[in-house]
Short mmCIF file of N, CA and C in Angstrom, two decimals:
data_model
loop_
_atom_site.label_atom_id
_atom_site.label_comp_id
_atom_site.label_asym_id
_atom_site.label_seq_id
_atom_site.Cartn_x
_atom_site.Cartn_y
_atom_site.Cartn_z
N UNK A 1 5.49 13.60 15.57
CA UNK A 1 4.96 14.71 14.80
C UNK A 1 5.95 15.04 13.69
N UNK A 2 5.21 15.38 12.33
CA UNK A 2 6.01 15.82 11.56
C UNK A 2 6.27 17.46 11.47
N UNK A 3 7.38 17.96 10.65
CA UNK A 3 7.79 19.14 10.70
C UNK A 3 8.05 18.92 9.49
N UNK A 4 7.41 20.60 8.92
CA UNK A 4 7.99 21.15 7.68
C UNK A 4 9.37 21.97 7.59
N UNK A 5 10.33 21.54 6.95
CA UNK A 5 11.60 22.52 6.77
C UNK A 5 11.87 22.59 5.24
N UNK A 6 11.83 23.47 4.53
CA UNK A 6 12.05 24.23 3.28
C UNK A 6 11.26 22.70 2.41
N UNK A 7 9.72 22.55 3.02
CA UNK A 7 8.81 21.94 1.94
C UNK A 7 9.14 20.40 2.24
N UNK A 8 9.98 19.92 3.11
CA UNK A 8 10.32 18.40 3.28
C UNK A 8 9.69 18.42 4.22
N UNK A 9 9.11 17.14 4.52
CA UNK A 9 8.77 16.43 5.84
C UNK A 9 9.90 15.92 6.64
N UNK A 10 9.45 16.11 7.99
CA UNK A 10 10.57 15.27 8.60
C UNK A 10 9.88 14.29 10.02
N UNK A 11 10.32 13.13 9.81
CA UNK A 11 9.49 12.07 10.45
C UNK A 11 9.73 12.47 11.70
N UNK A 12 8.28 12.22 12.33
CA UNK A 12 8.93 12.21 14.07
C UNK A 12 9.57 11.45 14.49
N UNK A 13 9.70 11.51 16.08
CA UNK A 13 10.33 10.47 16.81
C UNK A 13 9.80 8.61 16.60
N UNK A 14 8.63 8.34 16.18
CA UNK A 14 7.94 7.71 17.01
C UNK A 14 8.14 6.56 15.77
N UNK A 15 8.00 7.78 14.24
CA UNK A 15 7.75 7.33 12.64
C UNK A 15 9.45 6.49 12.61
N UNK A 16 10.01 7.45 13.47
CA UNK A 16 11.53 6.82 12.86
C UNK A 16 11.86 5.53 13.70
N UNK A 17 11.79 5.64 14.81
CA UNK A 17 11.63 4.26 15.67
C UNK A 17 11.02 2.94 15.11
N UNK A 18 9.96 3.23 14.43
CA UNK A 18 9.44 2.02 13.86
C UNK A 18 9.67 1.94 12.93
N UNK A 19 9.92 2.42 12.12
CA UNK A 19 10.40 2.33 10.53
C UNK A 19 12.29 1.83 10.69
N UNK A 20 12.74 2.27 11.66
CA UNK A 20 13.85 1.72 11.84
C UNK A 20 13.66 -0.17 12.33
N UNK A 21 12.80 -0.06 13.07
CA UNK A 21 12.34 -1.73 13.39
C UNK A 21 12.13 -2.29 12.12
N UNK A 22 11.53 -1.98 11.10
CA UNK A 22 10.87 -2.91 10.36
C UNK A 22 12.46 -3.35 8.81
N UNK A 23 13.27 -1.93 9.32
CA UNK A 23 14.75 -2.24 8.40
C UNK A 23 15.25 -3.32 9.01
N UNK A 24 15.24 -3.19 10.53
CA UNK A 24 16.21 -4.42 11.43
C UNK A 24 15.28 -5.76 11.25
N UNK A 25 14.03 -5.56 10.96
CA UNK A 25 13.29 -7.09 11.08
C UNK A 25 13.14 -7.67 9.54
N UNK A 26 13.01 -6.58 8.44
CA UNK A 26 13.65 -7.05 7.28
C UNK A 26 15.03 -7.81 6.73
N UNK A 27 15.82 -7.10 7.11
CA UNK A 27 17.49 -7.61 7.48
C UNK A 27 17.14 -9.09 7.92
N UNK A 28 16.63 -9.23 9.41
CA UNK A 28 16.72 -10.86 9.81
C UNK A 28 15.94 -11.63 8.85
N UNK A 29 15.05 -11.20 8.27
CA UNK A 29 14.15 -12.38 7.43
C UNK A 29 14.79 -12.59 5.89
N UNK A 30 15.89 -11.42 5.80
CA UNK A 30 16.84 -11.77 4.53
C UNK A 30 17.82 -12.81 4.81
N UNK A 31 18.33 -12.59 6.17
CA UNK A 31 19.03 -13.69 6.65
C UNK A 31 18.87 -15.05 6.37
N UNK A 32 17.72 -15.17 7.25
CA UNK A 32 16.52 -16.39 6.77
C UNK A 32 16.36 -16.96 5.81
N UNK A 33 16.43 -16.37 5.04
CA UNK A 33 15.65 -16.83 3.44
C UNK A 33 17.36 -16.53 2.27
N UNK A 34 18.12 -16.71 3.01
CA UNK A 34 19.24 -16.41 2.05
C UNK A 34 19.85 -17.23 1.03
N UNK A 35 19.56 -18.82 1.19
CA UNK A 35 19.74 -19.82 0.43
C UNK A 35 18.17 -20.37 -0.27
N UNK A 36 18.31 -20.10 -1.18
CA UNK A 36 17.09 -20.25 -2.13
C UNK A 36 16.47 -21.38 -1.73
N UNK A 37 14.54 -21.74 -1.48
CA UNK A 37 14.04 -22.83 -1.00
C UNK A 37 14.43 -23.28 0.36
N UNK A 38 15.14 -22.79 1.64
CA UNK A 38 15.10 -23.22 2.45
C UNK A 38 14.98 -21.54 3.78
N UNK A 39 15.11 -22.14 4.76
CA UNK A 39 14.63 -20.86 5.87
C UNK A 39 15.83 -21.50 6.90
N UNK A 40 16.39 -20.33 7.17
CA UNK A 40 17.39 -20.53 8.33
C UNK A 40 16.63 -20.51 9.76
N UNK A 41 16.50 -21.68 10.57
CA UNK A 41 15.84 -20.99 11.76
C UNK A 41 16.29 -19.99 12.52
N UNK A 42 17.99 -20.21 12.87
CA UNK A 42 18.59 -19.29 13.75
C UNK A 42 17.72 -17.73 13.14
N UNK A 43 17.75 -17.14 12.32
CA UNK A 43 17.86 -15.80 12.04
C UNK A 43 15.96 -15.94 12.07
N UNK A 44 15.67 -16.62 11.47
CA UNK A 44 14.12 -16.78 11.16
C UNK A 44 13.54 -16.52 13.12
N UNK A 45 13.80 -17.21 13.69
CA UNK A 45 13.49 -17.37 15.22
C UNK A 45 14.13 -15.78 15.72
N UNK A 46 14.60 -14.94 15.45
CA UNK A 46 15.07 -13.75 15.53
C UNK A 46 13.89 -13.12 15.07
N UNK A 47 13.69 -13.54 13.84
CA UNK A 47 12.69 -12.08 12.96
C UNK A 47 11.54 -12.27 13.65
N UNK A 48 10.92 -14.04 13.87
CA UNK A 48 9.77 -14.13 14.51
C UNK A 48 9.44 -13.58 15.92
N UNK A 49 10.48 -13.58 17.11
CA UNK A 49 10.20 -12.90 17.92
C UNK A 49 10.18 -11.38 17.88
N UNK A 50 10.95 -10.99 17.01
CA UNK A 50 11.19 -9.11 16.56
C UNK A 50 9.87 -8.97 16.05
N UNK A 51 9.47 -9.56 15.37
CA UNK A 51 7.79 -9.17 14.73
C UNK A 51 7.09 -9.10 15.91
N UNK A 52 6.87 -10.28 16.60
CA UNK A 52 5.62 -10.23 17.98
C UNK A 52 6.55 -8.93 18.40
N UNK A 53 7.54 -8.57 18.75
CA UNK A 53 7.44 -7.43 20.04
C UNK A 53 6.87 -6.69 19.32
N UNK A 54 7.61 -6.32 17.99
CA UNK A 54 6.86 -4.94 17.52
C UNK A 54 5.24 -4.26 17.23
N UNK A 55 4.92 -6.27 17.11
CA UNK A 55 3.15 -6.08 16.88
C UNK A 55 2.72 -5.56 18.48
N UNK A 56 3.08 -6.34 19.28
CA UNK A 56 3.22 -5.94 20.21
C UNK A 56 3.19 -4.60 20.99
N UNK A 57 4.31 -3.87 20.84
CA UNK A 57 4.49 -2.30 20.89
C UNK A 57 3.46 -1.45 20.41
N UNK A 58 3.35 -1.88 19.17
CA UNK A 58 2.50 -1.39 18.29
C UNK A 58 0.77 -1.06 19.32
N UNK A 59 0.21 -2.50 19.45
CA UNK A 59 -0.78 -2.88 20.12
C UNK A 59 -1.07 -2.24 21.42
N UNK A 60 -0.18 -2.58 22.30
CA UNK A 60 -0.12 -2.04 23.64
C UNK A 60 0.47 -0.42 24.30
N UNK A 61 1.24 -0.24 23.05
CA UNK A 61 1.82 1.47 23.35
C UNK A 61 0.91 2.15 22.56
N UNK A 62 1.61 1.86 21.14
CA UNK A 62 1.71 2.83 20.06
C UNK A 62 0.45 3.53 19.66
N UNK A 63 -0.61 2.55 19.50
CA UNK A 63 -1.96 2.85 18.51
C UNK A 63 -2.96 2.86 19.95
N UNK A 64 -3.09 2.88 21.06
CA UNK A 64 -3.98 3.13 22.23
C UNK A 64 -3.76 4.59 22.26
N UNK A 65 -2.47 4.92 22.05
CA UNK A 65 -2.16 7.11 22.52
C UNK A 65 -3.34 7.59 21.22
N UNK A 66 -3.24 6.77 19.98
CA UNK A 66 -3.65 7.53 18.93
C UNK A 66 -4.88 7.44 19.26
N UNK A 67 -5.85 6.20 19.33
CA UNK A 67 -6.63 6.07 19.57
C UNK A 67 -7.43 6.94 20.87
N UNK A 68 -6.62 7.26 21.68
CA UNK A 68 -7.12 7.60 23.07
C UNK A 68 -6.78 9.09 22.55
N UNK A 69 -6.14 10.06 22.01
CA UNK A 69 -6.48 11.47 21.41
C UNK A 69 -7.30 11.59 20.09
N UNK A 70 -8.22 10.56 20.00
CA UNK A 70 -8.93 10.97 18.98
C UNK A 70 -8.86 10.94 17.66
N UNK A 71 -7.79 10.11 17.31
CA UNK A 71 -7.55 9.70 15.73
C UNK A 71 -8.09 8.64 15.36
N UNK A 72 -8.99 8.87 14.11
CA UNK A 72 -9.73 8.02 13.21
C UNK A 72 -9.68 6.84 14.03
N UNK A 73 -10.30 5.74 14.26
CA UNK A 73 -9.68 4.21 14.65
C UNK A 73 -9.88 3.44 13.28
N UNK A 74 -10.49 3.63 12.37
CA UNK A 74 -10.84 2.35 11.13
C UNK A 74 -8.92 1.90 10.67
N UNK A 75 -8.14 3.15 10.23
CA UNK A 75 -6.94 2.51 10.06
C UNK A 75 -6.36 1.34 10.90
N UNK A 76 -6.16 1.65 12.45
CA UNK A 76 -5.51 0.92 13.69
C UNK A 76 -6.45 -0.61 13.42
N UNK A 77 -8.01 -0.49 13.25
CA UNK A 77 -8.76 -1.57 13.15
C UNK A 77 -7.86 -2.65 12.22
N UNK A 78 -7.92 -1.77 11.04
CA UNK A 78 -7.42 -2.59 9.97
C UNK A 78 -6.05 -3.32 9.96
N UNK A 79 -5.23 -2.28 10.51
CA UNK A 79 -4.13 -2.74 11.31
C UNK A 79 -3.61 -4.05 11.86
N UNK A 80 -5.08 -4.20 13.24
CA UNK A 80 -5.29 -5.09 14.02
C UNK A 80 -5.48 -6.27 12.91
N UNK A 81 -6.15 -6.17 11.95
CA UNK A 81 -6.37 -7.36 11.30
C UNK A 81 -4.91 -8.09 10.61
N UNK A 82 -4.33 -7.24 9.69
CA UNK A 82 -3.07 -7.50 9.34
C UNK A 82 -2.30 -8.38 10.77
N UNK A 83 -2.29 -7.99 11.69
CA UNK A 83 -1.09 -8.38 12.71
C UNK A 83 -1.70 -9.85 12.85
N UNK A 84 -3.46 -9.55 13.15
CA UNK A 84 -3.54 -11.37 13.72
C UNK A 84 -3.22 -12.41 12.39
N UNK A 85 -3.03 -11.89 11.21
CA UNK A 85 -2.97 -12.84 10.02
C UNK A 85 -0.94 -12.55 9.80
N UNK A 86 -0.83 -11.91 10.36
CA UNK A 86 0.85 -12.06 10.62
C UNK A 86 0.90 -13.06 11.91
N UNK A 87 0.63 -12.65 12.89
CA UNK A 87 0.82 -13.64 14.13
C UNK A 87 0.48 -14.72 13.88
N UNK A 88 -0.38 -15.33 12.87
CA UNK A 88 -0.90 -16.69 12.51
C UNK A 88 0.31 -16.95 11.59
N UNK A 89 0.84 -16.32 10.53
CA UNK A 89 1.88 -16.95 10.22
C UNK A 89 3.40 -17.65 10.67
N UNK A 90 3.03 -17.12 11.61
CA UNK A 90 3.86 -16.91 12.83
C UNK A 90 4.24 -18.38 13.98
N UNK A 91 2.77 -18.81 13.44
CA UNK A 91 2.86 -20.24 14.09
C UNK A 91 3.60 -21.91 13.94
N UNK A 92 3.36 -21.41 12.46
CA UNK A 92 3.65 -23.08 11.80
C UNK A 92 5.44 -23.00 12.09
N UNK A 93 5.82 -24.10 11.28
CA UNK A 93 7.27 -24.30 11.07
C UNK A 93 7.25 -23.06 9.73
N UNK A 94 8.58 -22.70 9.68
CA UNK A 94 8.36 -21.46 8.52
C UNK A 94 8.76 -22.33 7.46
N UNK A 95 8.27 -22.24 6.24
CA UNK A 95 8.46 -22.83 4.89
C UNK A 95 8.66 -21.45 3.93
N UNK A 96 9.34 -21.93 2.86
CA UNK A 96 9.17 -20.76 1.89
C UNK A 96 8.09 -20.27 1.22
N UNK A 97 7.11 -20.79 1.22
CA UNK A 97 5.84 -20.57 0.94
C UNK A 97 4.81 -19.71 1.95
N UNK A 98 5.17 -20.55 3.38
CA UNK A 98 4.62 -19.42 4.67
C UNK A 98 5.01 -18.26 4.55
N UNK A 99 6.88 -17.56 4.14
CA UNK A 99 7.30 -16.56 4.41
C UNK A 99 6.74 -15.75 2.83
N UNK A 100 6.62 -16.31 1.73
CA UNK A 100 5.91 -15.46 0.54
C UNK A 100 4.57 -14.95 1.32
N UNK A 101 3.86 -15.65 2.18
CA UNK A 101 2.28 -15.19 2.55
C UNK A 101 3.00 -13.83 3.23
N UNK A 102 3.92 -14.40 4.58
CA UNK A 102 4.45 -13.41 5.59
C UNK A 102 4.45 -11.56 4.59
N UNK A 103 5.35 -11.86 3.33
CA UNK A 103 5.79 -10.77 2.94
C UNK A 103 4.51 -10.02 2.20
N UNK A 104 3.75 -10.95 1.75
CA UNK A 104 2.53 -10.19 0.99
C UNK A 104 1.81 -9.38 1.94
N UNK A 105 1.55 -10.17 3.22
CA UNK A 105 0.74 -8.72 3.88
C UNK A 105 1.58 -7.81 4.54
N UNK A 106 3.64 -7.91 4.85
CA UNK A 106 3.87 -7.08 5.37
C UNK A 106 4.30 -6.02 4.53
N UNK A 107 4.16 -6.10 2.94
CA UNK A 107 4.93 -5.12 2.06
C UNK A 107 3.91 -3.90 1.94
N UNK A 108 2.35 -3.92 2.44
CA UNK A 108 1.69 -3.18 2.43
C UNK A 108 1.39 -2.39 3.68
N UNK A 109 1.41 -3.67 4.51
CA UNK A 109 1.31 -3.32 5.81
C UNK A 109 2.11 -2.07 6.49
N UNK A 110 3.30 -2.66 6.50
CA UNK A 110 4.19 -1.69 6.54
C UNK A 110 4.26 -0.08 5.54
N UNK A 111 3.71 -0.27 4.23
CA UNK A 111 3.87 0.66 3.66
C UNK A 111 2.48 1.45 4.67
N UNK A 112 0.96 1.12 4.65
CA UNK A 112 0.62 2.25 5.55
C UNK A 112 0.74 2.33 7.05
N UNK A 113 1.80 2.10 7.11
CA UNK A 113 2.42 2.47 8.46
C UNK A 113 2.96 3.33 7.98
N UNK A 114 4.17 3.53 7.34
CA UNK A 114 4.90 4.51 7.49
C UNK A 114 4.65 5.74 6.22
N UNK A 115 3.55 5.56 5.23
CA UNK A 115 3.66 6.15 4.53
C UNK A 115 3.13 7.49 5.21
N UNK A 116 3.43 9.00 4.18
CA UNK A 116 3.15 10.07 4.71
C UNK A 116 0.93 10.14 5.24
N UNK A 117 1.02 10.46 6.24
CA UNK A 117 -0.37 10.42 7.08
C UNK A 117 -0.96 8.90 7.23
N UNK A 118 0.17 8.08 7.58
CA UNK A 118 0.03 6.98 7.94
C UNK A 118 0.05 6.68 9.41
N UNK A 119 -0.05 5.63 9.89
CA UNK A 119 -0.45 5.36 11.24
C UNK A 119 0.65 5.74 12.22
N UNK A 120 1.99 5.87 11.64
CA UNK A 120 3.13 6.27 12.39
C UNK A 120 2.98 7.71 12.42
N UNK A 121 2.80 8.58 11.16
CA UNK A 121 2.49 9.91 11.36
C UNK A 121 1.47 10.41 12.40
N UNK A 122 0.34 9.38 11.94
CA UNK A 122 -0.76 9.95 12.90
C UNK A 122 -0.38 10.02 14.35
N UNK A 123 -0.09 8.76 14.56
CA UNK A 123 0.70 9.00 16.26
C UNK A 123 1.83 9.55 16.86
N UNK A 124 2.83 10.20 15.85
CA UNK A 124 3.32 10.96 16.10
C UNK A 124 3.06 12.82 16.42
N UNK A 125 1.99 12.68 15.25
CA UNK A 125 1.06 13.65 16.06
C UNK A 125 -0.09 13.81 16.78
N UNK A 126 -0.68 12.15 17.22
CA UNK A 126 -1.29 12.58 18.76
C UNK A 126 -0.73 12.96 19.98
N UNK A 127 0.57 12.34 19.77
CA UNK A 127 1.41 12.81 21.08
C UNK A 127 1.79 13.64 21.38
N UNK A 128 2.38 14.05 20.27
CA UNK A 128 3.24 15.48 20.24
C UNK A 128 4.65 14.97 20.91
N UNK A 129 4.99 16.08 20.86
CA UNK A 129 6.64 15.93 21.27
C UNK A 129 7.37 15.43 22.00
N UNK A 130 6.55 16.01 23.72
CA UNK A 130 7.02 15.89 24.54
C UNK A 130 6.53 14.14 24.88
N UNK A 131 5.31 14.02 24.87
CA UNK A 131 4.91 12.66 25.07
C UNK A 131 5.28 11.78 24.29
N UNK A 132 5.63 11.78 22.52
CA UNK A 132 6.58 10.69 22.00
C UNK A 132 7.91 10.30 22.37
N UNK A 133 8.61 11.40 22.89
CA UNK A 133 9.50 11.03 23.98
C UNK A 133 9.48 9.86 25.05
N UNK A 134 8.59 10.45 25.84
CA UNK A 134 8.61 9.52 26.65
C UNK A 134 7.75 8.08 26.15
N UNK A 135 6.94 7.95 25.33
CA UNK A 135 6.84 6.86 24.58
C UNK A 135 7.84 6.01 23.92
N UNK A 136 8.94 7.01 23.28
CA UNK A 136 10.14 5.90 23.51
C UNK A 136 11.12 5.22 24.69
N UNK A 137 10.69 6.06 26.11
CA UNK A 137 11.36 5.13 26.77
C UNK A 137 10.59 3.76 27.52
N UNK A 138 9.23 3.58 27.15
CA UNK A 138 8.19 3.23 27.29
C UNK A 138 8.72 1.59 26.03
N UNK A 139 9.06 1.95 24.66
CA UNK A 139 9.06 1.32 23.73
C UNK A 139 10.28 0.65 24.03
N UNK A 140 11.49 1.26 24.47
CA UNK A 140 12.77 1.00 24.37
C UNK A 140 13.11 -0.01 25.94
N UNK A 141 11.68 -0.08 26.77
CA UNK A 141 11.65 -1.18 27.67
C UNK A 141 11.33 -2.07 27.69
N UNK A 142 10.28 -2.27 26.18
CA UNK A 142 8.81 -3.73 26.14
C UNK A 142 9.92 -5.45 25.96
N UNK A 143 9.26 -6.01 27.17
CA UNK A 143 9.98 -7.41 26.81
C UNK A 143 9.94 -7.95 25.60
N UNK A 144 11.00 -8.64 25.34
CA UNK A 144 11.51 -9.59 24.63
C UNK A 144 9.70 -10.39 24.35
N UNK A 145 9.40 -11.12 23.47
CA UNK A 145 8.59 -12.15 23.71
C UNK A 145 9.25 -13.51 23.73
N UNK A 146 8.36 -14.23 24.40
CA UNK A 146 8.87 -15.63 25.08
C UNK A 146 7.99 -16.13 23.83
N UNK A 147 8.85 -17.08 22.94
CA UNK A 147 8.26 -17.91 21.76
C UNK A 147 8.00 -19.24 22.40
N UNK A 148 7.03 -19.57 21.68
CA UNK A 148 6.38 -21.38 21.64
C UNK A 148 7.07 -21.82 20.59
N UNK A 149 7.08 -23.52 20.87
CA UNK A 149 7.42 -24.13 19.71
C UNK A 149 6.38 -23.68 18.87
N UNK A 150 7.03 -24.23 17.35
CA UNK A 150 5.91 -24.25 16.35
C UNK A 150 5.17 -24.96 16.55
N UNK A 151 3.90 -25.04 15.82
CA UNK A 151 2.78 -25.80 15.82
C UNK A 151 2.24 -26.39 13.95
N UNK A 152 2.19 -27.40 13.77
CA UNK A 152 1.93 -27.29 12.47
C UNK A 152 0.14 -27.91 12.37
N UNK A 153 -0.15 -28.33 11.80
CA UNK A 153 -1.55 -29.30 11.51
C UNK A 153 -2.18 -28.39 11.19
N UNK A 154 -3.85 -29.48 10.80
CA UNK A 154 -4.80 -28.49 9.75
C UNK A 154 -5.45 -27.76 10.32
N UNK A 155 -5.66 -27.50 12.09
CA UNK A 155 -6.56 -25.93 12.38
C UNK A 155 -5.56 -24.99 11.87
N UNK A 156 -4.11 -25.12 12.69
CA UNK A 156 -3.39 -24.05 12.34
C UNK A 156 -3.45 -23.58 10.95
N UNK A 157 -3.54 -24.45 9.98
CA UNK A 157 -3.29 -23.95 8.45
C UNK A 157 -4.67 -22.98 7.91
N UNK A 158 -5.55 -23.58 8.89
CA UNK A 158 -7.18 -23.51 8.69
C UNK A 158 -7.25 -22.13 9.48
N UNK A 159 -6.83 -22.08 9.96
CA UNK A 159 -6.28 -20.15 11.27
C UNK A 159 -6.07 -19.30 10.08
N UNK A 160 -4.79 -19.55 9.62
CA UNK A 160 -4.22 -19.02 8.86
C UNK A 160 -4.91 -18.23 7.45
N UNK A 161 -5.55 -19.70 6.85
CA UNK A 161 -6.35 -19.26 6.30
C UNK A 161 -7.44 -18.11 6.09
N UNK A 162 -7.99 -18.57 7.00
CA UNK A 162 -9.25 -17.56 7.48
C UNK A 162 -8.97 -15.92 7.71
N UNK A 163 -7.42 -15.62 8.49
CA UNK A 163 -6.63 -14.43 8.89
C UNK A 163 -6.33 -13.83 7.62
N UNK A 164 -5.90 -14.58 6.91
CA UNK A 164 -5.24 -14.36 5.65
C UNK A 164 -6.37 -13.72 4.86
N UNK A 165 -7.53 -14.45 4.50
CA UNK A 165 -8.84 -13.66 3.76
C UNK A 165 -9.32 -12.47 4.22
N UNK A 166 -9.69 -12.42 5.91
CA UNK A 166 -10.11 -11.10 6.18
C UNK A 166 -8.58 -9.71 6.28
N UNK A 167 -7.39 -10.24 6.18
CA UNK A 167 -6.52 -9.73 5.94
C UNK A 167 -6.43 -8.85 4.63
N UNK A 168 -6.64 -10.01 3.59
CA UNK A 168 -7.11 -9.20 2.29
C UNK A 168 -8.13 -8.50 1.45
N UNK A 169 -9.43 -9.31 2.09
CA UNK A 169 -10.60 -8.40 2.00
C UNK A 169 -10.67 -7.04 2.62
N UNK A 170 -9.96 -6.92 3.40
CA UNK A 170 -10.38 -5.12 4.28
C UNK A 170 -10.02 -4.61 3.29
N UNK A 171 -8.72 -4.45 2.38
CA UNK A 171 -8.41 -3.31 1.87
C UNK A 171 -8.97 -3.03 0.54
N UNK A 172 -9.80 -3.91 0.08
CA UNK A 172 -10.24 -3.82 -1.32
C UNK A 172 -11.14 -2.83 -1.66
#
């Protein structure tokens, strides 16, 4: 929940938790991508599992409370779409070209997440106080995800594809 103090907002618990994830999962994919044209796996294999938990979290904690007190669902829907066209990127070997797709849907993505009456706000105030609390100790337990090798070939690219269009058609 947010709070007004002399006309500022101040993020809840729930806004700052994830918005703090997406600094730490930015960081690793700078890592990644730090030598021009190539992808570090070490750090890349970091960001990729940090993304699934958080889609993750997201999925299984975060957006069911909102959903289950009664907030709008078309945002969370849309949401859902973004993540499976992230999780599809998610598959191949990472190329610099995969991670330009990666960033195009997360620079928005992320922005309505955290922007003001965005999906982090909203669920910070379905919960309210006492229950975003304990939603972070809920968040601050979710496993690790167990990664697969990559997968490359033409369904996967053909996945991707397809994720990627209804990814960008919702918001138009």
């Amino acid at each position: 929940m947010t709070r007004s103090l002399d006309d500022q907002t101040m993020p809840g618990p729930l806004s700052l938790f994830f918005a703090a994830d997406h600094r730490r999962l930015d960081a690793l994919l700078r890592q990644a991508t730090y030598k021009p044209g190539r992808i570090a796996l070490g750090p890349f294999g970091e960001f990729r599992a940090g993304l699934l938990k958080h889609i993750g979290m997201e999925e299984k904690i975060l957006f069911p409370i909102a959903r289950h007190k009664g907030a709008d669902s078309r945002l969370f829907a849309r949401l859902r779409v973004d993540h499976g066209a992230i999780a599809s990127l998610l598959v191949p070997t990472p190329t610099p070209e995969i991670v330009g797709q990666i960033l195009s849907v997360l620079s928005l993505h992320n922005r309505r997440e955290e922007e003001p009456k965005g999906a982090y706000e909203i669920c910070d105030e379905a919960a309210g106080p006492a229950e975003a609390e304990l939603l972070l100790a809920s968040l601050s337990a979710f496993p690790e995800v167990k990664l697969k090798d990559y997968r490359d070939g033409p369904a996967v690219f053909r996945h991707i594809e397809v994720n990627l269009d209804l990814s960008r058609r919702q918001w138009l």
